[in-house]
Short mmCIF file of C-alpha atoms in Angstrom, two decimals:
data_model
loop_
_atom_site.label_atom_id
_atom_site.label_comp_id
_atom_site.label_asym_id
_atom_site.label_seq_id
_atom_site.Cartn_x
_atom_site.Cartn_y
_atom_site.Cartn_z
CA MET A 1 16.88 12.69 -22.98
CA GLU A 2 18.14 12.78 -19.33
CA GLU A 3 20.60 10.49 -19.98
CA LYS A 4 21.60 12.77 -23.34
CA GLN A 5 22.53 15.89 -21.14
CA GLU A 6 24.01 13.58 -18.37
CA SER A 7 26.41 11.94 -21.14
CA LYS A 8 27.18 15.98 -22.48
CA ARG A 9 28.07 17.43 -19.40
CA ARG A 10 30.09 14.12 -18.71
CA LYS A 11 32.12 14.29 -21.64
CA THR A 12 32.70 18.02 -21.11
CA LEU A 13 33.85 17.84 -18.07
CA GLU A 14 36.16 15.58 -19.54
CA ARG A 15 37.39 17.65 -21.99
CA GLU A 16 38.14 20.14 -18.98
CA LEU A 17 39.83 18.06 -17.37
CA GLU A 18 42.55 16.99 -20.46
CA TRP A 19 42.87 21.02 -21.13
CA VAL A 20 44.11 21.67 -17.24
CA ARG A 21 46.60 19.27 -17.59
CA MET A 22 48.88 21.57 -18.98
CA ALA A 23 47.86 25.03 -16.55
CA PRO A 24 48.71 24.59 -12.85
CA LYS A 25 48.60 22.45 -10.50
CA ALA A 26 45.46 24.51 -9.00
CA ARG A 27 43.58 24.63 -11.71
CA GLN A 28 44.01 20.96 -12.38
CA ALA A 29 43.14 20.14 -8.65
CA LYS A 30 39.61 21.84 -9.38
CA SER A 31 38.95 20.10 -12.93
CA LYS A 32 38.98 16.83 -10.80
CA ALA A 33 37.41 17.60 -7.16
CA ARG A 34 34.84 19.15 -10.24
CA LEU A 35 35.27 15.89 -11.88
CA SER A 36 35.13 13.93 -8.80
CA ALA A 37 32.14 15.21 -7.31
CA TYR A 38 30.44 14.89 -10.53
CA GLU A 39 30.87 11.09 -10.56
CA LYS A 40 30.04 11.04 -6.56
CA LEU A 41 26.68 11.88 -7.37
CA GLN A 42 26.66 9.63 -10.05
CA ASN A 43 26.92 6.56 -8.14
CA GLU A 44 24.84 8.11 -5.36
CA ASP A 45 22.40 8.38 -8.18
CA VAL A 46 22.84 3.99 -8.84
CA LYS A 47 23.21 3.60 -5.41
CA GLN A 48 19.23 4.41 -4.31
CA LYS A 49 18.08 3.09 -8.08
CA GLU A 50 19.44 -0.35 -6.48
CA GLU A 51 18.12 0.25 -3.02
CA ARG A 52 14.46 1.24 -4.59
CA LEU A 53 11.93 -0.96 -2.56
CA GLU A 54 9.85 -2.14 -5.13
CA ILE A 55 6.83 -4.33 -3.93
CA PHE A 56 5.24 -7.10 -7.02
CA ILE A 57 1.58 -7.59 -6.22
CA PRO A 58 0.75 -10.83 -8.19
CA ASN A 59 -1.83 -10.84 -10.00
CA GLY A 60 -4.71 -13.63 -9.47
CA PRO A 61 -7.21 -15.27 -11.50
CA ARG A 62 -9.09 -13.32 -13.98
CA LEU A 63 -11.99 -11.25 -11.96
CA GLY A 64 -15.07 -11.18 -14.00
CA THR A 65 -17.64 -8.62 -13.89
CA ASN A 66 -19.56 -9.36 -9.95
CA VAL A 67 -16.78 -8.76 -7.30
CA ILE A 68 -18.20 -8.14 -3.61
CA GLU A 69 -21.27 -6.53 -3.30
CA ALA A 70 -23.59 -5.46 0.12
CA VAL A 71 -27.39 -5.96 -0.08
CA ASN A 72 -28.99 -3.89 2.19
CA VAL A 73 -26.64 -5.03 5.18
CA THR A 74 -27.22 -3.35 8.91
CA LYS A 75 -24.70 -4.73 11.55
CA SER A 76 -24.50 -3.87 15.39
CA TYR A 77 -22.31 -3.59 18.16
CA GLY A 78 -23.97 -3.59 21.37
CA ASP A 79 -26.58 -1.27 21.90
CA LYS A 80 -25.17 0.70 18.34
CA ILE A 81 -26.22 0.55 14.92
CA LEU A 82 -22.60 0.84 13.28
CA TYR A 83 -24.40 0.93 9.58
CA GLU A 84 -27.71 -0.06 8.52
CA ASN A 85 -29.33 -0.66 5.07
CA LEU A 86 -25.53 -0.83 3.26
CA ASN A 87 -25.38 -1.27 -0.04
CA PHE A 88 -22.00 -1.09 -2.70
CA LYS A 89 -20.16 -2.98 -5.30
CA LEU A 90 -16.92 -3.32 -5.09
CA PRO A 91 -15.85 -2.70 -9.24
CA PRO A 92 -13.46 -5.70 -10.76
CA ALA A 93 -10.34 -3.37 -11.38
CA GLY A 94 -11.44 -0.29 -8.41
CA ILE A 95 -9.13 0.73 -5.23
CA VAL A 96 -11.65 1.67 -2.75
CA GLY A 97 -10.98 3.38 -0.07
CA VAL A 98 -13.01 3.05 3.25
CA ILE A 99 -12.51 6.42 5.58
CA GLY A 100 -14.23 6.66 9.61
CA PRO A 101 -13.48 6.75 12.95
CA ASN A 102 -11.88 4.38 15.22
CA GLY A 103 -15.09 2.28 15.87
CA ALA A 104 -17.06 3.42 12.72
CA GLY A 105 -17.15 -0.18 11.83
CA LYS A 106 -14.20 -0.46 9.28
CA THR A 107 -13.00 -3.51 10.53
CA THR A 108 -16.12 -5.24 11.20
CA LEU A 109 -16.86 -4.58 7.39
CA PHE A 110 -14.06 -6.84 6.24
CA ARG A 111 -14.80 -9.73 8.96
CA LEU A 112 -18.44 -9.48 7.29
CA ILE A 113 -17.32 -9.63 3.96
CA MET A 114 -14.72 -13.25 5.10
CA GLY A 115 -17.28 -14.62 6.47
CA TYR A 116 -16.20 -14.73 10.78
CA ASP A 117 -19.67 -12.80 11.69
CA LYS A 118 -22.52 -12.60 10.34
CA PRO A 119 -25.04 -9.22 9.41
CA ASP A 120 -27.78 -8.60 11.38
CA SER A 121 -29.87 -8.59 8.52
CA GLY A 122 -28.64 -8.05 4.53
CA GLU A 123 -25.75 -9.97 2.67
CA PHE A 124 -22.54 -9.94 0.87
CA LYS A 125 -22.55 -12.12 -2.45
CA VAL A 126 -18.68 -12.89 -3.87
CA GLY A 127 -19.02 -13.66 -7.40
CA GLU A 128 -17.71 -16.85 -8.80
CA THR A 129 -14.53 -15.55 -9.77
CA VAL A 130 -13.25 -14.00 -6.36
CA LYS A 131 -9.97 -15.19 -4.72
CA ILE A 132 -9.64 -13.04 -1.28
CA ALA A 133 -6.31 -12.18 0.28
CA TYR A 134 -7.17 -10.89 3.87
CA ILE A 135 -4.04 -7.90 6.10
CA ASP A 136 -5.55 -7.29 8.99
CA GLN A 137 -4.52 -5.87 12.03
CA GLN A 138 -4.18 -8.73 14.11
CA HIS A 139 -1.20 -10.60 12.15
CA LYS A 140 -2.45 -13.63 13.98
CA THR A 141 -0.80 -16.73 11.31
CA ILE A 142 2.35 -15.12 12.88
CA ASP A 143 4.88 -17.18 14.70
CA PRO A 144 6.70 -15.30 17.23
CA ASN A 145 9.55 -18.40 17.15
CA LYS A 146 10.19 -18.39 13.71
CA THR A 147 12.68 -16.43 11.71
CA VAL A 148 11.34 -13.71 9.41
CA TYR A 149 12.88 -15.71 6.16
CA GLN A 150 12.11 -18.72 7.47
CA THR A 151 7.98 -17.18 7.76
CA ILE A 152 7.77 -16.17 4.25
CA ALA A 153 10.14 -18.66 2.73
CA GLU A 154 8.97 -21.81 3.73
CA ASN A 155 11.91 -23.82 3.92
CA SER A 156 12.39 -23.64 -0.27
CA ASP A 157 14.82 -21.42 -2.37
CA PHE A 158 12.22 -20.02 -4.17
CA ILE A 159 8.81 -18.27 -4.46
CA ARG A 160 6.45 -18.37 -6.77
CA LEU A 161 4.76 -15.41 -8.10
CA GLY A 162 1.92 -15.91 -10.55
CA ASN A 163 3.66 -17.35 -13.67
CA ARG A 164 7.34 -17.14 -12.39
CA GLU A 165 9.72 -17.95 -9.62
CA VAL A 166 11.68 -15.76 -7.30
CA ASN A 167 14.79 -15.90 -5.28
CA ALA A 168 13.08 -16.43 -1.99
CA ARG A 169 15.79 -14.57 -0.41
CA GLY A 170 15.11 -11.52 -3.02
CA TYR A 171 11.26 -11.64 -2.72
CA VAL A 172 11.92 -10.49 1.40
CA SER A 173 14.56 -8.23 0.65
CA ARG A 174 11.33 -6.41 -1.25
CA PHE A 175 10.23 -5.56 1.89
CA ASN A 176 13.22 -4.19 3.48
CA PHE A 177 14.37 -6.85 5.51
CA SER A 178 17.57 -7.47 3.66
CA GLY A 179 21.53 -9.08 5.41
CA ALA A 180 20.21 -9.85 9.31
CA ASP A 181 17.31 -8.22 9.48
CA GLN A 182 15.73 -12.09 7.28
CA GLU A 183 17.15 -13.60 10.14
CA LYS A 184 14.76 -11.82 13.32
CA LEU A 185 12.08 -14.15 14.99
CA CYS A 186 8.88 -12.41 14.41
CA GLY A 187 8.29 -12.17 18.19
CA ILE A 188 10.71 -9.62 18.35
CA LEU A 189 9.61 -7.33 15.20
CA SER A 190 8.52 -3.83 15.47
CA GLY A 191 4.69 -3.00 14.54
CA GLY A 192 5.99 -1.58 10.91
CA GLU A 193 7.87 -4.77 10.80
CA ARG A 194 4.86 -6.61 10.88
CA ASN A 195 3.01 -5.15 9.03
CA ARG A 196 5.50 -5.32 6.33
CA LEU A 197 5.61 -9.27 6.84
CA HIS A 198 1.92 -9.48 6.54
CA LEU A 199 2.07 -7.83 4.11
CA ALA A 200 4.69 -9.73 1.85
CA LEU A 201 2.83 -13.57 2.93
CA THR A 202 -0.86 -12.38 1.88
CA LEU A 203 0.79 -10.67 -1.23
CA LYS A 204 1.89 -14.53 -2.19
CA GLU A 205 -1.68 -15.60 -1.97
CA GLN A 206 -2.20 -14.85 -6.21
CA ALA A 207 -5.47 -12.60 -4.96
CA ASN A 208 -7.22 -11.07 -7.19
CA VAL A 209 -9.09 -9.11 -4.46
CA LEU A 210 -7.30 -7.55 -1.84
CA LEU A 211 -8.70 -6.48 2.07
CA LEU A 212 -5.92 -4.09 3.62
CA ASP A 213 -7.15 -2.57 6.82
CA GLU A 214 -4.41 -0.05 7.59
CA PRO A 215 -1.31 -1.16 5.31
CA THR A 216 0.23 1.73 6.06
CA ASN A 217 0.67 1.87 9.84
CA ASP A 218 3.44 2.48 11.40
CA VAL A 219 5.09 1.55 7.83
CA ASP A 220 8.75 4.01 6.71
CA VAL A 221 8.05 6.31 2.93
CA ASN A 222 9.79 4.05 1.13
CA THR A 223 6.92 1.22 2.08
CA ILE A 224 3.68 3.36 0.85
CA ARG A 225 5.55 4.30 -1.75
CA ALA A 226 6.14 0.86 -3.17
CA LEU A 227 2.85 -0.17 -1.94
CA GLU A 228 1.58 2.74 -3.94
CA GLU A 229 3.23 1.36 -6.99
CA GLY A 230 2.03 -2.23 -6.46
CA LEU A 231 -1.71 -1.11 -5.96
CA GLU A 232 -0.92 0.64 -9.57
CA ASN A 233 0.40 -1.79 -10.71
CA PHE A 234 -2.27 -4.28 -9.92
CA SER A 235 -5.44 -5.82 -12.06
CA GLY A 236 -7.62 -7.08 -9.43
CA CYS A 237 -9.74 -4.68 -7.25
CA ALA A 238 -8.22 -3.69 -3.79
CA VAL A 239 -9.99 -2.10 -0.54
CA VAL A 240 -7.89 0.12 1.29
CA VAL A 241 -8.43 0.71 5.47
CA SER A 242 -7.09 3.97 5.92
CA HIS A 243 -6.68 7.56 8.04
CA ASP A 244 -3.78 8.09 5.73
CA ARG A 245 -5.64 10.58 3.72
CA TRP A 246 -3.00 11.47 1.67
CA PHE A 247 -1.91 8.05 0.67
CA LEU A 248 -5.56 7.62 -0.34
CA ASP A 249 -5.88 10.38 -2.08
CA ARG A 250 -2.86 9.24 -4.37
CA ILE A 251 -4.82 4.94 -5.39
CA CYS A 252 -8.26 5.60 -4.97
CA THR A 253 -10.53 5.50 -7.37
CA HIS A 254 -13.23 5.00 -4.84
CA ILE A 255 -13.85 5.92 -1.55
CA LEU A 256 -16.96 4.11 0.95
CA ALA A 257 -17.22 6.37 4.17
CA PHE A 258 -18.54 5.73 7.02
CA GLU A 259 -20.16 9.11 7.82
CA GLY A 260 -22.66 8.72 11.08
CA ASP A 261 -25.78 8.20 12.29
CA SER A 262 -25.37 4.93 10.69
CA LYS A 263 -25.27 5.80 7.28
CA VAL A 264 -22.36 4.57 4.82
CA TYR A 265 -22.24 6.56 1.30
CA PHE A 266 -20.04 4.84 -1.32
CA PHE A 267 -18.42 7.40 -4.08
CA GLU A 268 -16.56 6.77 -7.32
CA GLY A 269 -13.50 9.38 -7.30
CA THR A 270 -11.02 10.36 -5.13
CA PHE A 271 -10.38 11.25 -1.55
CA SER A 272 -10.54 15.11 -2.49
CA GLU A 273 -13.26 15.03 -5.02
CA TYR A 274 -15.04 13.09 -2.56
CA GLU A 275 -14.74 15.79 0.67
CA GLU A 276 -16.06 18.20 -2.61
CA ASN A 277 -19.14 15.60 -2.72
CA LYS A 278 -19.45 15.45 0.43
CA LYS A 279 -19.09 19.66 1.31
CA MET A 280 -21.75 20.19 -1.48
CA ARG A 281 -24.54 17.64 0.00
CA LEU A 282 -23.80 18.31 3.92
CA GLY A 283 -22.21 21.71 3.67
CA ASN A 284 -19.49 22.84 5.41
CA LEU A 285 -19.46 21.34 8.49
CA GLU A 286 -17.39 21.80 11.80
CA PRO A 287 -15.87 17.97 13.86
CA LYS A 288 -17.80 16.71 15.78
CA ARG A 289 -17.94 13.54 18.01
CA PHE A 290 -19.12 10.62 16.06
CA ARG A 291 -22.18 9.88 16.47
CA TYR A 292 -24.12 5.95 15.96
CA LYS A 293 -28.32 5.24 15.97
CA LYS A 294 -29.37 3.01 18.41
CA LEU A 295 -30.51 -0.04 18.50
CA VAL A 296 -34.31 -0.11 19.65
CA GLU A 297 -35.82 -4.11 19.98
#
C-alpha cells in the first residue's frame, strides 16, 4: 500500500515538472526543488534500510519439553542466603527475564546452571536435548591481542550459521563492526563493543538455550532493537538478565524475580503483568533496601 502511494506521488510530481517546463523559470525551479527533495528522502530511506542492524540467532538442535528445572535449590554467599528452595521450570520456547538488584544472585544462578558453582542443596536438571550458550559479563574468552575479525571469523572467509554459510565480513558487520572497526584489537574495545563482540561469538554456537547476562549494557539503540528481533525469531529458550525494564517488557514471556528475603518468584507473563501481579500479592510497597535471610549454622 505504501509503495503504491509513493509511486502515485512520484508520478504526480513528474507530471507537474513536465507541465511547468513551459511556465516561468521561478515556477519551474520550485517544482524541480520539490522533486529533488522527494528523491533525497527516498534515497535516505533506502540507505537506512541498508544500514539497519540485523542479528540472526541461528537455531540449534530441536529442543525437547525438558529444558532446565530448578528443584529445591538453596545457595548462600558468606552468611547470606541468596535463595532458598528455589523451584522453576524453563519453557521450551519462552524468553525469561531475570530481574533484581545487583548482588541478588542473578549471575550466580547462571553459574549454577552452567555447573561452575554448586548449590548448597537441591539441583538443576538439564534436559538431554539442551545445548547452552552463555554470554557473561566477564568476556574471559576474548584474546585482547586479536582483532575483532580474527576473533569472530577464526581465519575463515565464511561462518556456518545453522544450515548455511555466510560471508564472515558480512556476519561481523551485522553487529555494527564495519570497515576499520573490524580490525580493532579486542584489548582496546569499549564496554559496548565488547558486549557486541561476545554476542557475535556466542550466537555462532547454534545453541537452543541462551543465557544472556546483561546483554544490553553499554550497547546502542540499534543493537538493542536488533537483539529484540533476533530473540523473537529464535525458536529455542532464552534467559535474559537485564535492568532495562522496557527491553524486558518487549521480549519476555516469563519473569524470574528476586524479591528479597531470599525469595524468587517465577511468573508467566510480561514484565508489566508481573508488576501488576506483585502489587496484588504484596501491595503497593515503597522501595526499600534489598534484604537476605541470614545463614544459621
